[in-house]
Short mmCIF file of C-alpha atoms (C1' of nucleotides) in Angstrom, two decimals:
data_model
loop_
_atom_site.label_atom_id
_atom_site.label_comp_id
_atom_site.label_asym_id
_atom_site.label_seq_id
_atom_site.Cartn_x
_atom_site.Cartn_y
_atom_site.Cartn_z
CA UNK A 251 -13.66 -79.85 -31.57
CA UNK A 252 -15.67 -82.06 -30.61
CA UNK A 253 -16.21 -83.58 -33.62
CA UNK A 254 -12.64 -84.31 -33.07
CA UNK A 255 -13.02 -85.78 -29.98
CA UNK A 256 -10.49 -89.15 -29.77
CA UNK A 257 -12.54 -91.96 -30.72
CA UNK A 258 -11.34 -92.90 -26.77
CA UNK A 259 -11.63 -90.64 -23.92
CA UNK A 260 -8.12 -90.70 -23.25
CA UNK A 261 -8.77 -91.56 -19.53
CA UNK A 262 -7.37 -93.66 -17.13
CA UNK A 263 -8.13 -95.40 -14.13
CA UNK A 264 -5.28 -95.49 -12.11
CA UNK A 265 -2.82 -93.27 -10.24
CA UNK A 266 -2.64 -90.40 -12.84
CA UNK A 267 -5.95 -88.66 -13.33
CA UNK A 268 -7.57 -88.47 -16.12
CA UNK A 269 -6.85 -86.16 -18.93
CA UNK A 270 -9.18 -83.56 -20.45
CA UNK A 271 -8.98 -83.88 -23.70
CA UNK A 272 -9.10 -79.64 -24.11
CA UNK A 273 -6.15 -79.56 -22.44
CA UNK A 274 -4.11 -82.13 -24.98
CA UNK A 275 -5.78 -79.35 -27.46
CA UNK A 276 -4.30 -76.71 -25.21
CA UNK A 277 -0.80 -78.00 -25.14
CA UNK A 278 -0.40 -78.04 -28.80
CA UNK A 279 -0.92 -74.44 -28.78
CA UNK A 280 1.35 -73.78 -25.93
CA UNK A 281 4.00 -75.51 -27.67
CA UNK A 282 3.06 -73.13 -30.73
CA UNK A 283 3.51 -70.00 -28.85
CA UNK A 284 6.75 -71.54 -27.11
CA UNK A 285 8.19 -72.13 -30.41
CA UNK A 286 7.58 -68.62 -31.57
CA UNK A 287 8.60 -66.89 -28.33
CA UNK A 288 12.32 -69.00 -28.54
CA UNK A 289 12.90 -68.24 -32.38
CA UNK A 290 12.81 -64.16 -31.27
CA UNK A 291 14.83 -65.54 -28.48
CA UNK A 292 13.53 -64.67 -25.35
CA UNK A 293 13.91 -67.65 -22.95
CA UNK A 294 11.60 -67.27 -20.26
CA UNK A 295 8.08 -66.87 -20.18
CA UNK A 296 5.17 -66.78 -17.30
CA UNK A 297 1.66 -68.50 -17.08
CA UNK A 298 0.76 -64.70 -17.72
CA UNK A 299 2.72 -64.44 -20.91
CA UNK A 300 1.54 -68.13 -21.98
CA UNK A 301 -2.22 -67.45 -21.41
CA UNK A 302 -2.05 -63.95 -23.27
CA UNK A 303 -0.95 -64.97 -26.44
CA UNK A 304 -3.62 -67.61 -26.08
CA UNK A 305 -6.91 -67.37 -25.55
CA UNK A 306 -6.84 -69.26 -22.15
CA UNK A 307 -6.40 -67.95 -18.33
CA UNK A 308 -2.89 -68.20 -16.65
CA UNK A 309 -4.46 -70.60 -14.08
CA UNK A 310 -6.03 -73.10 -16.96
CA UNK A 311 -2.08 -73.04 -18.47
CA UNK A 312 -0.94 -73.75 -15.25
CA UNK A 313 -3.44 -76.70 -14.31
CA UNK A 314 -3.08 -78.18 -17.53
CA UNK A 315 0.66 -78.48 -16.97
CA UNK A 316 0.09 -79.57 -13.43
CA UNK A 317 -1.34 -83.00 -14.61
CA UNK A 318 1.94 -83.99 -16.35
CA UNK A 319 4.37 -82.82 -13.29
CA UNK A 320 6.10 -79.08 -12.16
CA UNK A 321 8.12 -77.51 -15.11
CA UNK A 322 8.01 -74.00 -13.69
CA UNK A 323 10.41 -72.14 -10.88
CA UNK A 324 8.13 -70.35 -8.61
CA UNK A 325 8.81 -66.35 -8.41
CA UNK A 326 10.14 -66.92 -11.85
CA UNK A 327 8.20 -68.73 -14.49
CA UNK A 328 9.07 -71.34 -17.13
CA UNK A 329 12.34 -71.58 -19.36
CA UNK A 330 10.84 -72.08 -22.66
CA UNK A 331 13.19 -74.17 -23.74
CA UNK A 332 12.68 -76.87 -21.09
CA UNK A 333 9.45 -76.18 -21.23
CA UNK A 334 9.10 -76.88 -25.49
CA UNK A 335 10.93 -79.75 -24.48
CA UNK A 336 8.77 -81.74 -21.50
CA UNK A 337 5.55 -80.78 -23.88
CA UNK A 338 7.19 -82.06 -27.05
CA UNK A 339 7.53 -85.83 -24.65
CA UNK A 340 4.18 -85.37 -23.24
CA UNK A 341 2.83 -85.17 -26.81
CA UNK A 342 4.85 -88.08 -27.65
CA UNK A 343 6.71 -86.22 -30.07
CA UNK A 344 10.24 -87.58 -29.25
CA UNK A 345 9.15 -90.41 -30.84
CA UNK A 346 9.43 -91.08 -34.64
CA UNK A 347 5.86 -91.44 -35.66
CA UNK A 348 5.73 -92.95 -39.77
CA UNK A 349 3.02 -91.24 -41.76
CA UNK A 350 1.12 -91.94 -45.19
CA UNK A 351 -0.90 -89.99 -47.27
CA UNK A 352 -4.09 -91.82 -49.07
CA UNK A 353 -5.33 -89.38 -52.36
CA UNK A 354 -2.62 -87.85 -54.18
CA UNK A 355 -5.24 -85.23 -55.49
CA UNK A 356 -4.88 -81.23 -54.46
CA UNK A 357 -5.57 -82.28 -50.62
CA UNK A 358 -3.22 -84.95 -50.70
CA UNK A 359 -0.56 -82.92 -52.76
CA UNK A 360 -1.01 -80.04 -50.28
CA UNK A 361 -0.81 -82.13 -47.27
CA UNK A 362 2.40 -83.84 -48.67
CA UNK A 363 4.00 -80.63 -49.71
CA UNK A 364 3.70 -78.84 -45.77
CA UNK A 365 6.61 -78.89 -44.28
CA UNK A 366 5.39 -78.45 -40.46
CA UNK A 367 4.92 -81.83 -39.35
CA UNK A 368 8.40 -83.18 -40.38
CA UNK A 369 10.00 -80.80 -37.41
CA UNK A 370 7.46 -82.08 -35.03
CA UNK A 371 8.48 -85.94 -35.77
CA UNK A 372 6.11 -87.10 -38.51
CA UNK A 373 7.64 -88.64 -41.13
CA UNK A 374 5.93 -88.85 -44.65
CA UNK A 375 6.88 -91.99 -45.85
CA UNK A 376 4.62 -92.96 -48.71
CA UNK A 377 1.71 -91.65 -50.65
CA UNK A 378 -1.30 -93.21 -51.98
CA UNK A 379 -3.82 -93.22 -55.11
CA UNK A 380 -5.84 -95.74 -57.09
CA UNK A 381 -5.94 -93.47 -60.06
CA UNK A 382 -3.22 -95.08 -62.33
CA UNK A 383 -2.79 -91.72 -64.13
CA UNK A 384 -1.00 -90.78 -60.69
CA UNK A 385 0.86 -93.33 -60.03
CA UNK A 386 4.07 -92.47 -60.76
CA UNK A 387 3.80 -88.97 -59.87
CA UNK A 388 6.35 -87.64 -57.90
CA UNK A 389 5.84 -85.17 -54.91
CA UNK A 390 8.46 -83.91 -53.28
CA UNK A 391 11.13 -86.92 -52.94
CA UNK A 392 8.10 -89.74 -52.90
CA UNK A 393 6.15 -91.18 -55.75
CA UNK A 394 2.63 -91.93 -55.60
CA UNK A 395 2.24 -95.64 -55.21
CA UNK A 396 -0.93 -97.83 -55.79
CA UNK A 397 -3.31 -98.11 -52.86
CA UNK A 398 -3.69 -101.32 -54.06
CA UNK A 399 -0.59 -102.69 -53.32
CA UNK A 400 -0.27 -100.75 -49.61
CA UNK A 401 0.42 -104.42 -47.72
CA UNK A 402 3.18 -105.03 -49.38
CA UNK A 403 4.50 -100.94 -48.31
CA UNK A 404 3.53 -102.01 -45.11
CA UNK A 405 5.74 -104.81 -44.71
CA UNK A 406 8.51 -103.38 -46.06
CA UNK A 407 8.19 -100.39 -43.80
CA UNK A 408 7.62 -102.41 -40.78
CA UNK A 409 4.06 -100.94 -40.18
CA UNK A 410 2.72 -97.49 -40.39
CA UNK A 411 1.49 -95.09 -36.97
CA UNK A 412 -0.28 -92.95 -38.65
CA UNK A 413 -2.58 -92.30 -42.12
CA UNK A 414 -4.43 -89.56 -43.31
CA UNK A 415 -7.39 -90.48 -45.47
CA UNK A 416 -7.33 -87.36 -48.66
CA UNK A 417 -9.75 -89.03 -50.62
CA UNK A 418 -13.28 -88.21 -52.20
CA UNK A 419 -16.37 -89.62 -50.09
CA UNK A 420 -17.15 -92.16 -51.58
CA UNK A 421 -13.27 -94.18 -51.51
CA UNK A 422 -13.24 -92.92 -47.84
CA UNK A 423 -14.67 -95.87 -45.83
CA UNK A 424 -12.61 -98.41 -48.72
CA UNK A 425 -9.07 -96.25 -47.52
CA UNK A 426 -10.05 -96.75 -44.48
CA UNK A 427 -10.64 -100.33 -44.20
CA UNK A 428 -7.55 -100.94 -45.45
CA UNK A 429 -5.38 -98.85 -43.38
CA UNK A 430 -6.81 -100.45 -40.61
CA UNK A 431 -6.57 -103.92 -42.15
CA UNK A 432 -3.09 -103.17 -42.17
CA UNK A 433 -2.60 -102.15 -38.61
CA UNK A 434 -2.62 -98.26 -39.03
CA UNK A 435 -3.23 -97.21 -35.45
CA UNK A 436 -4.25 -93.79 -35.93
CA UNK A 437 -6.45 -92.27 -39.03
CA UNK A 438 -6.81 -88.91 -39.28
CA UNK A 439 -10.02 -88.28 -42.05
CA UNK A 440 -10.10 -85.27 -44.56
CA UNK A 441 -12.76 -86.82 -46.54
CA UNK A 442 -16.12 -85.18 -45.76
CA UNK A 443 -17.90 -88.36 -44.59
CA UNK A 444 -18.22 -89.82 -41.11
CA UNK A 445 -15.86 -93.69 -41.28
CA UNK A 446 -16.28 -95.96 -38.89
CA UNK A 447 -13.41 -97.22 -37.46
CA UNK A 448 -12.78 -100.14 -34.56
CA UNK A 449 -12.58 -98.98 -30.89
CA UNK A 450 -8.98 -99.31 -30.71
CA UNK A 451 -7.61 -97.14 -33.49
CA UNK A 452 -7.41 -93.60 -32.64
CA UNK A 453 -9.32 -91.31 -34.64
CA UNK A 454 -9.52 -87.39 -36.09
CA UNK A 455 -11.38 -85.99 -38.79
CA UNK A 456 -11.37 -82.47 -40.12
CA UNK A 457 -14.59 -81.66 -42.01
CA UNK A 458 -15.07 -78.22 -43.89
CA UNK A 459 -18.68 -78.20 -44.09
CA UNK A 460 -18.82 -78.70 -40.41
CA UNK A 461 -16.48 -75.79 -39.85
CA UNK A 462 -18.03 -73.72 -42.46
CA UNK A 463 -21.61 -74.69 -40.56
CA UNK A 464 -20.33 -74.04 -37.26
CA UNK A 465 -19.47 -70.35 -38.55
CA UNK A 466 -22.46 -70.11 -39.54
CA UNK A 467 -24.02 -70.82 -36.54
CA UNK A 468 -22.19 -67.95 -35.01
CA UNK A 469 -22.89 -65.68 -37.92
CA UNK A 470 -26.75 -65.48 -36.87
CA UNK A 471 -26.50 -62.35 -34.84
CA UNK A 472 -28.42 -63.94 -31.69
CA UNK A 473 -25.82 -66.22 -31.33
CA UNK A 474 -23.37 -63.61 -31.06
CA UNK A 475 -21.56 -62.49 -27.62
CA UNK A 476 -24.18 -60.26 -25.69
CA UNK B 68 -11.66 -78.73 -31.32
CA UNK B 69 -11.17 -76.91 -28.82
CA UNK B 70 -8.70 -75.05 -30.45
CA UNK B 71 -11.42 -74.37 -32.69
CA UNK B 72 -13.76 -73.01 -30.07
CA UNK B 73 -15.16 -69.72 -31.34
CA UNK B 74 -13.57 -67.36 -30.29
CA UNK B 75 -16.67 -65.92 -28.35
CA UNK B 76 -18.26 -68.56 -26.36
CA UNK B 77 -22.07 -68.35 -27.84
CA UNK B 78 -22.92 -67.60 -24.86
CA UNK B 79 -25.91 -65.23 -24.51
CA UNK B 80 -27.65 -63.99 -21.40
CA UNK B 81 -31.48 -63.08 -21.39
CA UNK B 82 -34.55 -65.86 -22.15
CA UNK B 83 -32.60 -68.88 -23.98
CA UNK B 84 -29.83 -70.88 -22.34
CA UNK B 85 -26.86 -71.11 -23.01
CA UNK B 86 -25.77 -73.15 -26.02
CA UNK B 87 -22.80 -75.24 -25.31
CA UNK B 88 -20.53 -75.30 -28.20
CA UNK B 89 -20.41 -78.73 -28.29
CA UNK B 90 -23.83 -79.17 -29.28
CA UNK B 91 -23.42 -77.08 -31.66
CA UNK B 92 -20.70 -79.87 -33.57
CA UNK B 93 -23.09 -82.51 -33.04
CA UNK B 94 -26.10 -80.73 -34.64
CA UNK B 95 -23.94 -80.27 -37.93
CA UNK B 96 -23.56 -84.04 -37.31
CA UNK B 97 -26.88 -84.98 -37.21
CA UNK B 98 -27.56 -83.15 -40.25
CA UNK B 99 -25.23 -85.62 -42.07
CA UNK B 100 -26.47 -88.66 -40.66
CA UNK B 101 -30.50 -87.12 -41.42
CA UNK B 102 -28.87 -86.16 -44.99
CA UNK B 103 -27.73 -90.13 -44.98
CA UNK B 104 -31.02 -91.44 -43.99
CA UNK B 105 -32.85 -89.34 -45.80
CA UNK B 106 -31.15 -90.43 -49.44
CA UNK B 107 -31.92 -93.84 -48.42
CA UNK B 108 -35.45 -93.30 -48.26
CA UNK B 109 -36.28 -93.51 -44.42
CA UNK B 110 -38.38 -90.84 -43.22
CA UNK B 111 -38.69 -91.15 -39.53
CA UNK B 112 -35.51 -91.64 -36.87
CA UNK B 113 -35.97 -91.96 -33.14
CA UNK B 114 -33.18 -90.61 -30.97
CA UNK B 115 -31.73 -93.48 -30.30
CA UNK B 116 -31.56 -94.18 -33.98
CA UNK B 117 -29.43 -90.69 -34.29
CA UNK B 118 -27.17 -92.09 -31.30
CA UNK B 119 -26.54 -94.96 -32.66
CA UNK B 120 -25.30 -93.25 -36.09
CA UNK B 121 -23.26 -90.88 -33.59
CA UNK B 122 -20.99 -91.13 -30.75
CA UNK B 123 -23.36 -89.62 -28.33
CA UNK B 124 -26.25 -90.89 -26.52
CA UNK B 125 -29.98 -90.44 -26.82
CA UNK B 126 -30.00 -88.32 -23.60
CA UNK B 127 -27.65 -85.93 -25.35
CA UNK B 128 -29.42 -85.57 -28.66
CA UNK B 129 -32.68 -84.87 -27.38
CA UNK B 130 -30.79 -82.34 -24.81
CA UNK B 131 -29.04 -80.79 -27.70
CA UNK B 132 -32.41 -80.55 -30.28
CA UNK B 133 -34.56 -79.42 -26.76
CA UNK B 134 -31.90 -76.22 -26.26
CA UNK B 135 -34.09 -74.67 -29.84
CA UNK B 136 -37.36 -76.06 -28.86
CA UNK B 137 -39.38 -79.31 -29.32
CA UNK B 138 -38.93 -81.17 -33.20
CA UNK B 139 -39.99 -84.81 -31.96
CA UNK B 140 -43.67 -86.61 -31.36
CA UNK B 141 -43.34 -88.50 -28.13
CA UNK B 142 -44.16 -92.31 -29.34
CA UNK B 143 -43.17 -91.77 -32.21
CA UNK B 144 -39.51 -90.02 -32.99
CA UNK B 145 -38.59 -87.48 -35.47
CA UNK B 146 -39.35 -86.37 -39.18
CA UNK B 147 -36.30 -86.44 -40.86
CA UNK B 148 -37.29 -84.11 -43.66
CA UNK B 149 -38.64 -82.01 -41.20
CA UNK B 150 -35.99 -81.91 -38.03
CA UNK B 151 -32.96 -81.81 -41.53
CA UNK B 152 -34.94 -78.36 -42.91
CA UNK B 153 -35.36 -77.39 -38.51
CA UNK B 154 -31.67 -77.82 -37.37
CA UNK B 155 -30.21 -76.64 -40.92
CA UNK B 156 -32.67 -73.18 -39.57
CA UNK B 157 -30.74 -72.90 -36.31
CA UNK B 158 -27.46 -73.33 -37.98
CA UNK B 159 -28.41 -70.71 -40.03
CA UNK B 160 -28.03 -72.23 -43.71
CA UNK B 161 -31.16 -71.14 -44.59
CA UNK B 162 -29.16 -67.67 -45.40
CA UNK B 163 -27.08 -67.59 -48.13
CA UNK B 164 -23.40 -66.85 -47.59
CA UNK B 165 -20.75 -65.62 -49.18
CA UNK B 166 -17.65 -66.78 -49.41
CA UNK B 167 -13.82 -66.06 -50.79
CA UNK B 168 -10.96 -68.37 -50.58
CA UNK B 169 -7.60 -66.65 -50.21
CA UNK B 170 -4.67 -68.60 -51.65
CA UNK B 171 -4.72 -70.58 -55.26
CA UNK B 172 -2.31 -73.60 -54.25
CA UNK B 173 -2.75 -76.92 -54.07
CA UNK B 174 -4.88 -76.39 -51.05
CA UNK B 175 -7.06 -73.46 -51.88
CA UNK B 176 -7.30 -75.00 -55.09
CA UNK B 177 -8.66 -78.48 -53.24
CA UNK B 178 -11.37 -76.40 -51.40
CA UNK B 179 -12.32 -74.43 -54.22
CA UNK B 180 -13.52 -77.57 -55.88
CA UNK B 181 -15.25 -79.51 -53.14
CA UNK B 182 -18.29 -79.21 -53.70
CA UNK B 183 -20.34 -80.15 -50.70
CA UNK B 184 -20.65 -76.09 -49.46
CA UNK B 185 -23.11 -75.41 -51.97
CA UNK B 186 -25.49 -77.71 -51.08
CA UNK B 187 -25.40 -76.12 -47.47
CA UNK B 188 -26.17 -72.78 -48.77
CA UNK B 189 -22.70 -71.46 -49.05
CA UNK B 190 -21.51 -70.09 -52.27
CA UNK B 191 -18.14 -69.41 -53.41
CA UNK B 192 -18.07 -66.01 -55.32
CA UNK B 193 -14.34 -65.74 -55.11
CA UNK B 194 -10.75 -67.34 -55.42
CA UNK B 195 -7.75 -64.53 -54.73
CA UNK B 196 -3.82 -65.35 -54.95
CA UNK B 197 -0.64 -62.87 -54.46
CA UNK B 198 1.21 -64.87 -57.11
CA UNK B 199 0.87 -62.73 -60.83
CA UNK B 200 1.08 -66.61 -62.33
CA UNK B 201 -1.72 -67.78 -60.55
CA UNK B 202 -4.41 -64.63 -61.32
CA UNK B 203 -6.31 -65.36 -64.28
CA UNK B 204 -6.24 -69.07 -63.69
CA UNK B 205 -9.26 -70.68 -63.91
CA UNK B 206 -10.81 -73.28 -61.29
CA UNK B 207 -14.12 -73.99 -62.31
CA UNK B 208 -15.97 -70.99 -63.15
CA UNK B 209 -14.29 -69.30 -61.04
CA UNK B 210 -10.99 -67.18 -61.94
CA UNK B 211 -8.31 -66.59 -59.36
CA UNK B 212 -8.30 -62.72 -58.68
CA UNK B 213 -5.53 -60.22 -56.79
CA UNK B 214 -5.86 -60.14 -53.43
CA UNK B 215 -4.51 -56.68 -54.17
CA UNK B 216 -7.53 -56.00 -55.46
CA UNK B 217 -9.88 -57.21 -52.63
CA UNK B 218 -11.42 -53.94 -51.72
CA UNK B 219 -13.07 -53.58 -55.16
CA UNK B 220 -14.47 -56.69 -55.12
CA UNK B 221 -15.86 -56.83 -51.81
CA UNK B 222 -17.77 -53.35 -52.97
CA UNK B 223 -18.81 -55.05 -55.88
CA UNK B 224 -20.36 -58.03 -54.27
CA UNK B 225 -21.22 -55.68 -51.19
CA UNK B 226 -19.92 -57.16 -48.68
CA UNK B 227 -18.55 -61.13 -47.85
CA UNK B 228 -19.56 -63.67 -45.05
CA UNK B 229 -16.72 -65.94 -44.69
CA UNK B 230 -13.08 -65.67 -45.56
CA UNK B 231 -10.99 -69.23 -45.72
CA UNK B 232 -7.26 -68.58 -45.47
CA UNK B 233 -5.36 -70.97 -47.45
CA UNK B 234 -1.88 -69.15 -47.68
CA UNK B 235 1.54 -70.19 -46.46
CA UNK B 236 1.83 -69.09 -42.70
CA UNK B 237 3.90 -66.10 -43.80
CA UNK B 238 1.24 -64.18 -45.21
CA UNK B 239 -1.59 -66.37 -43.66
CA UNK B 240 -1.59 -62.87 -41.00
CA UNK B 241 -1.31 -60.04 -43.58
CA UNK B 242 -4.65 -61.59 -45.73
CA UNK B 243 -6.40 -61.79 -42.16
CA UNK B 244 -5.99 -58.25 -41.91
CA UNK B 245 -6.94 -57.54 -45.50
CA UNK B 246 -10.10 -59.84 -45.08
CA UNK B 247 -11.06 -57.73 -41.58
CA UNK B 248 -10.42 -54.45 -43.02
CA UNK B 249 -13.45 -55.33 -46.23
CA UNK B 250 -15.63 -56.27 -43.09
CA UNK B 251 -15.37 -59.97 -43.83
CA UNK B 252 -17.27 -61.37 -41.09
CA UNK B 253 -15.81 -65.07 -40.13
CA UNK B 254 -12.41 -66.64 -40.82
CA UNK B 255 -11.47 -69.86 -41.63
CA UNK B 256 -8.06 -70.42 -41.05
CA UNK B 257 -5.88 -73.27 -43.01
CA UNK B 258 -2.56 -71.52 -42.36
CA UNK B 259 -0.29 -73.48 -39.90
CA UNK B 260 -0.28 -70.26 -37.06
CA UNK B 261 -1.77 -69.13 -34.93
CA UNK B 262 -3.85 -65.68 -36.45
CA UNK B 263 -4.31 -62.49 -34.70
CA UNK B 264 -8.45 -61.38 -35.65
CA UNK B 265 -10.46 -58.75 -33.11
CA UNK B 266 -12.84 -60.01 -31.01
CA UNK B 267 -16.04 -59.48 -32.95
CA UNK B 268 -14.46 -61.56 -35.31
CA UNK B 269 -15.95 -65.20 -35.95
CA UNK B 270 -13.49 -67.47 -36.25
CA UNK B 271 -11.97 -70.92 -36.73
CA UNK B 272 -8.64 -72.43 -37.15
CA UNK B 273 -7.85 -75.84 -38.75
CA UNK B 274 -4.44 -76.91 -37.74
CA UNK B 275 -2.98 -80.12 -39.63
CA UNK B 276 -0.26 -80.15 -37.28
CA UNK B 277 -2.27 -80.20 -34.00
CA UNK B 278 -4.37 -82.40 -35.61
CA UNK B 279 -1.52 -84.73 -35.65
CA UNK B 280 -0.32 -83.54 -32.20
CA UNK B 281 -3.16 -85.24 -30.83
CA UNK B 282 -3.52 -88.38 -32.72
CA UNK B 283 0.51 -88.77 -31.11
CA UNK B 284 -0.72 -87.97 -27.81
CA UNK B 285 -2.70 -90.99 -27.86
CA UNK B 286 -0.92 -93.31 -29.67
CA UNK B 287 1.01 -93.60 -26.15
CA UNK B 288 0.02 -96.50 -24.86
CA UNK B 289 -0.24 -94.76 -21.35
CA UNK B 290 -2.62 -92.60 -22.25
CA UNK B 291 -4.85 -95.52 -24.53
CA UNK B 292 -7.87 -96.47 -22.78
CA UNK B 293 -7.33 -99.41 -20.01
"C1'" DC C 173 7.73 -59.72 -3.42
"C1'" DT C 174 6.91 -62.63 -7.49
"C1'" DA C 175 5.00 -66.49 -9.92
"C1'" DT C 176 4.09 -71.47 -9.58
"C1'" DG C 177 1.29 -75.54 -8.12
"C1'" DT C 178 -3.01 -77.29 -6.28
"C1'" DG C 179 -7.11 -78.39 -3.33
"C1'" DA C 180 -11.54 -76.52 -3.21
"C1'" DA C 181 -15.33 -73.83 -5.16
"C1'" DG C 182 -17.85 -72.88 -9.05
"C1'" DA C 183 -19.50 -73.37 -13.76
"C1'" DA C 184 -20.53 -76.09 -17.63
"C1'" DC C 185 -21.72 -80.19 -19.71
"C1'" DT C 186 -23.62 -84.91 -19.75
"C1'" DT C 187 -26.42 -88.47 -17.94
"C1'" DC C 188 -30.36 -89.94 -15.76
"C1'" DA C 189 -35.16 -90.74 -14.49
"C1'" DC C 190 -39.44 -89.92 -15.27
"C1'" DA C 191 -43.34 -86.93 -16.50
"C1'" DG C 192 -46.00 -85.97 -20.56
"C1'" DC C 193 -47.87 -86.80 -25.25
"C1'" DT C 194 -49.39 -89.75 -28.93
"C1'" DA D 153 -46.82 -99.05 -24.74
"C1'" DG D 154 -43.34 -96.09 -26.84
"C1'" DC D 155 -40.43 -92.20 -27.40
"C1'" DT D 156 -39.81 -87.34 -26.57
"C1'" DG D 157 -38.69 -83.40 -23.53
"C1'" DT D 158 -36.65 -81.74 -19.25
"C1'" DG D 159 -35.59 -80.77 -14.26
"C1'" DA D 160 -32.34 -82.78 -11.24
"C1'" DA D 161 -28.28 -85.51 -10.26
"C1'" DG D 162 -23.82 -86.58 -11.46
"C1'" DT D 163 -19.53 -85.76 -13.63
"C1'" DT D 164 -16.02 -83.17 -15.80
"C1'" DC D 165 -13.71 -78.97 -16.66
"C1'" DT D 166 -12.43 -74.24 -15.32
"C1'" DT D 167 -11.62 -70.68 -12.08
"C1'" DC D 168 -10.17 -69.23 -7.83
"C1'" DA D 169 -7.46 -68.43 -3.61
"C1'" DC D 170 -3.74 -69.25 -1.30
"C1'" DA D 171 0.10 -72.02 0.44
"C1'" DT D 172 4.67 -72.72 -1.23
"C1'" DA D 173 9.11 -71.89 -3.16
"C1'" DG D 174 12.64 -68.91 -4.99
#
DNA sequence: CTATGTGAAGAACTTCACAGCT
DNA sequence: AGCTGTGAAGTTCTTCACATAG
């Protein structure tokens, strides 16, 4: 990404050095292969194991863990549990994080239906439509409830971290405006249109076309590894 | 993203440079924003016009556009019309391509319909499920098809670009393996794990977990910007 | 003897300053 | 005068080599 780039740069002046953001990327997909590695039960694992299942070098793994602190025994490597662990709090994933859903359409419904993010500390709490056809609805154990009435959610749930916009184009920018109105801190943006949101809310967006484009790119056989 | 990076770098030794993968994101940006400006009527941008639409700055868009050659008058700035049809060339969408969707759920069925890839030059000949209920089904004018099946239709339509896998992580592996055996050429991965493809293999991987990973990374206010 | 952690070297990317057209 | 195109400078990220610890 790239296009993913956080809307800030993640850095910081200060004692702690700054952050790449790759290697916030990186650490996601550690924490992927960790989890993998422990459910066939094996509990230790080396910067050589890590950066094989990856795509990475054992000295990248073992730099990008270096900025948070040591986690490893020298001569022996990393127990995976610990390790899982210390990544899961550098993430900020012992934290409860509260998560809507804006567009109850197949994105929406397919977002709301994965599992995945509820063992990582995300929790769905509400989902979102103007449509009043889908209002209603139920998905899962929620019920789609009207957009228009998301302050009053908001209150009652004592604000919302995170919301992920699901929505055609052209609502986009509207869902967006009023997550932030309503103190969202972090969007993340399925709809395939750039938003503008203020400096201080944290910001992803996945966009097919640019995936599909970036593909492409690659697919021109000059572009291709030598 | 990063951990979308292509799996091969782009990287190419002989006459041209290097292409950082990075610019690469931003040019599929900067078709969007040209796209923008261009439906609006404006027919000229300068790069600091583009920068300004962007995250980037003019420096970095006239770097990015100069790595495929000169598009610009100096006084003046850039044809949109023109630099749109230039940049859509070196991002190859001037070539038709291909392309199947594996997995008829909620998700599959949410990319199927969006519409935007066929304006870009990508066209969706094909929508394949496991599930006996879901073949036959129609989404558009499309009908969902056995993946069991794939080899036929791959002759028939001799031969496939891009493959997006939008299967539950279980079986996300097992239909890469099906799309690399029909010589499917890039991958598009949905599926929530990480996906085993050989190296001459384009591919991509959009991870709604890591996605959120991230966005909780930074919602620590340590790691905000000062 | 093995594998981590890290300062330093190297590579890659971004920013800058200005030369070069219009 | 105005804006592009680009070599060079500056910054960030990755790789390396080796000191360090078990």
């Amino acid at each position: 990404m790239d296009q993913n780039k956080t809307t800030r740069k993640g850095r910081r002046e200060g004692k702690r050095q700054s952050i790449p953001y790759s290697t916030i990327v990186r650490l996601t997909q550690y924490l992927r292969i960790l989890d993998r590695l422990n459910s066939i039960g094996i509990t230790m694992v080396s910067s050589n194991d890590l950066c094989e299942e990856s795509r990475v070098n054992s000295f990248l793994v073992r730099k990008d863990l270096s900025y948070f602190g040591e986690f490893g025994t020298r001569g022996v490597g990393y127990n995976i549990a610990y390790l899982r662990e210390e990544i899961a709090k550098i993430l900020g994933l012992d934290v409860k994080r509260k998560l809507v859903i804006v567009g109850a359409g197949n994105l929406g419904t397919a977002l709301a239906k994965y599992r995945g993010f509820r063992e990582r500390g995300f929790e769905l709490v509400g989902i979102f439509d103007s449509d009043p056809t889908k209002i209603g609805m139920r998905i899962d154990n929620l019920q789609v409830e009207s957009i228009f009435k998301f302050d009053d959610f908001v209150r009652v749930h004592n604000g919302i971290d995170i919301g992920i916009i699901a929505v055609p184009a052209f609502s986009a920018q509207y869902v967006a405006n009023t997550l932030l109105a309503n103190n969202v801190k972090a969007v993340l943006n399925f709809a395939p249109i750039p938003i503008e949101v203020s400096e201080n809310v944290i910001y992803q967006s996945v966009d097919l076309t640019t995936h599909l484009e970036i593909l492409s790119f690659y697919l021109q056989d000059s572009n291709r590894k030598g």
